[in-house]
Coordinates of C-alpha atoms in Angstrom, one line a residue:
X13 CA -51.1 -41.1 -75.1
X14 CA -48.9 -43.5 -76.6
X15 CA -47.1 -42.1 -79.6
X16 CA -48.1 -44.8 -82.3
X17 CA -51.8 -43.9 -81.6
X18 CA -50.8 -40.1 -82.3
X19 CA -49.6 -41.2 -85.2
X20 CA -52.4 -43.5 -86.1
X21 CA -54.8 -39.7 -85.2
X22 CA -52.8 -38.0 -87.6
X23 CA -52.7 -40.3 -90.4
X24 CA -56.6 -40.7 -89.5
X25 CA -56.6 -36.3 -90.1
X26 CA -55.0 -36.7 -93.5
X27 CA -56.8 -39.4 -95.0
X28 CA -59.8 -37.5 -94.0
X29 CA -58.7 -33.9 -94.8
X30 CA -58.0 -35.8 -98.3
X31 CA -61.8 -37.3 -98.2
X32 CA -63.2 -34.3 -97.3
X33 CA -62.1 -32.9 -100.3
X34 CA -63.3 -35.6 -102.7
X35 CA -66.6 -35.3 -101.7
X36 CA -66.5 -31.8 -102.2
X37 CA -65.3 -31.9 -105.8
X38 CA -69.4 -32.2 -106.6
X39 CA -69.9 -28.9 -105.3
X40 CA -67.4 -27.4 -108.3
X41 CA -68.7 -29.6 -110.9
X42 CA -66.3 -32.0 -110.9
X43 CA -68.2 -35.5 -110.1
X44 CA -66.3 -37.4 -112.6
X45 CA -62.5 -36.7 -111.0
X46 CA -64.5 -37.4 -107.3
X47 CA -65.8 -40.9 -108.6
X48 CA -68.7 -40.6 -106.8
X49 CA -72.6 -41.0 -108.4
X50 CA -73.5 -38.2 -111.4
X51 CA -76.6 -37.8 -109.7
X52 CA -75.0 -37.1 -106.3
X53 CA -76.5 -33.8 -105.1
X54 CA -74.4 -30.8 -104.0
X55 CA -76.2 -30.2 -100.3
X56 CA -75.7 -33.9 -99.4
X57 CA -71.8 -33.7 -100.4
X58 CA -71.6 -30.8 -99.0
X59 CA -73.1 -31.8 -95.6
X60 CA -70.5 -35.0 -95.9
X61 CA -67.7 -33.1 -97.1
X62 CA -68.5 -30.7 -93.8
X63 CA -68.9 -33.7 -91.6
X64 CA -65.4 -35.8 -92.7
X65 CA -63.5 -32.2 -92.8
X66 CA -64.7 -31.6 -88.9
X67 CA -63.8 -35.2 -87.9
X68 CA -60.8 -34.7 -89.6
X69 CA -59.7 -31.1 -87.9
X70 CA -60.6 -33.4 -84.3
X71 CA -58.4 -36.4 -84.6
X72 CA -55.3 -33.6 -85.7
X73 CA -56.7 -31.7 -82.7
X74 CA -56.9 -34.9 -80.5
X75 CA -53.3 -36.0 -81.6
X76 CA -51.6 -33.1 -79.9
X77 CA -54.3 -32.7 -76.8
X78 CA -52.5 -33.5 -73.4
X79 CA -55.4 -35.6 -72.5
X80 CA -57.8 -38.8 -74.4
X81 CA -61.4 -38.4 -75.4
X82 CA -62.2 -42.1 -75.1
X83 CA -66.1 -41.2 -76.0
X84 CA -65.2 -39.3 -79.4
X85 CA -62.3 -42.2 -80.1
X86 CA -65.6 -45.1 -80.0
X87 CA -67.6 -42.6 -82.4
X88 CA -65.2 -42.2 -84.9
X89 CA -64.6 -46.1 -84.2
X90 CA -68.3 -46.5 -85.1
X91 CA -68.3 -44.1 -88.1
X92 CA -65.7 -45.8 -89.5
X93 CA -67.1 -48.9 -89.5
X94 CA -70.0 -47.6 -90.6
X95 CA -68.7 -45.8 -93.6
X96 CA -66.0 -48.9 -94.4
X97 CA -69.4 -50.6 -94.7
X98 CA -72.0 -48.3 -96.7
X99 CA -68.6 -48.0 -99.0
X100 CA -67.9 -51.9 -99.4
X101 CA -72.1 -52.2 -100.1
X102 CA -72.0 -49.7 -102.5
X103 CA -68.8 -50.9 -104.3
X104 CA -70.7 -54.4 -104.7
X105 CA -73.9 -53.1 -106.1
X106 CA -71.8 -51.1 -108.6
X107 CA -72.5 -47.4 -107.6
X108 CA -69.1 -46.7 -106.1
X109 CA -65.8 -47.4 -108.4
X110 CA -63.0 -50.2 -106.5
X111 CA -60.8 -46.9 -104.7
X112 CA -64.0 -46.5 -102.4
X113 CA -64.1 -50.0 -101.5
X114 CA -60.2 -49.6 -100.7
X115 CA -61.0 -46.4 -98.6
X116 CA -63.5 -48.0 -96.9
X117 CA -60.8 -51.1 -95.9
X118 CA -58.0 -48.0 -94.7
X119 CA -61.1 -46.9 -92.6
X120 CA -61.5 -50.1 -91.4
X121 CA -58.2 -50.5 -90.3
X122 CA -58.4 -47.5 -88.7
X123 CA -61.5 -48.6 -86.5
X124 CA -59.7 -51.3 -85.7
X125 CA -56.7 -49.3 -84.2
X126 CA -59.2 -47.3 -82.2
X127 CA -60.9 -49.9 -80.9
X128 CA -57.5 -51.7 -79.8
X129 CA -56.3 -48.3 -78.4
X130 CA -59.7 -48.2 -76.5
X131 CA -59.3 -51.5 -75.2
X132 CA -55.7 -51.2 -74.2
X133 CA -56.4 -47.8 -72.2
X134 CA -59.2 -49.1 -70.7
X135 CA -57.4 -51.9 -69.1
X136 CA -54.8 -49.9 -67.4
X137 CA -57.6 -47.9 -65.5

């Protein structure tokens, strides 16, 4: 693995060890400091909080493996996209304050990086 894409993996890690703990500050009560909806329930961040913390424990994982996982790589690609755009949507309509929207564009940026990585590996095969 090339060592700019470990780097982009662990930057990836951090930005969403640091996510998973935004969208757990709900679960203590603290829904103003997270910026996210008042009415936001606790199980939901807590599932998404679980979900971001897991992904985030893999692309740290995936950075020091000896070997790829192109499959996971185009999910989180996906995700990302995904997310970059439910963020962006929500940000628009007002539910979501501006440093979503600019989380959603480092996300973005992100599934862009994967999806070049991907297309760069799978040319050499």
């Amino acid at each position: 693995m090339e060592t700019w894409f470990r780097y982009v993996l662990i930057s990836t890690a951090i930005f969403n060890l640091l996510g998973a703990v935004i969208f757990a500050l709900p679960l203590f009560g603290q829904q103003k400091l997270s910026g996210l909806p008042q009415n936001a329930h606790p199980l939901y961040m807590g599932t998404i909080s679980s979900w971001v913390f897991i992904f985030g424990v893999a692309y740290l994982w995936l950075a020091f493996a000896d070997k790829p996982e192109p499959l996971f790589i185009a999910v989180a690609a996906a995700a990302k996209i995904a997310i970059a755009i439910l963020f962006f949507v929500f940000w628009t309509l007002g539910e979501l304050g501006f440093t979503f929207a600019l989380s959603g564009c480092i996300d973005l940026f992100f599934a862009i990086a994967f999806i070049y990585w991907l297309l760069q590996t799978s040319q050499k095969t």
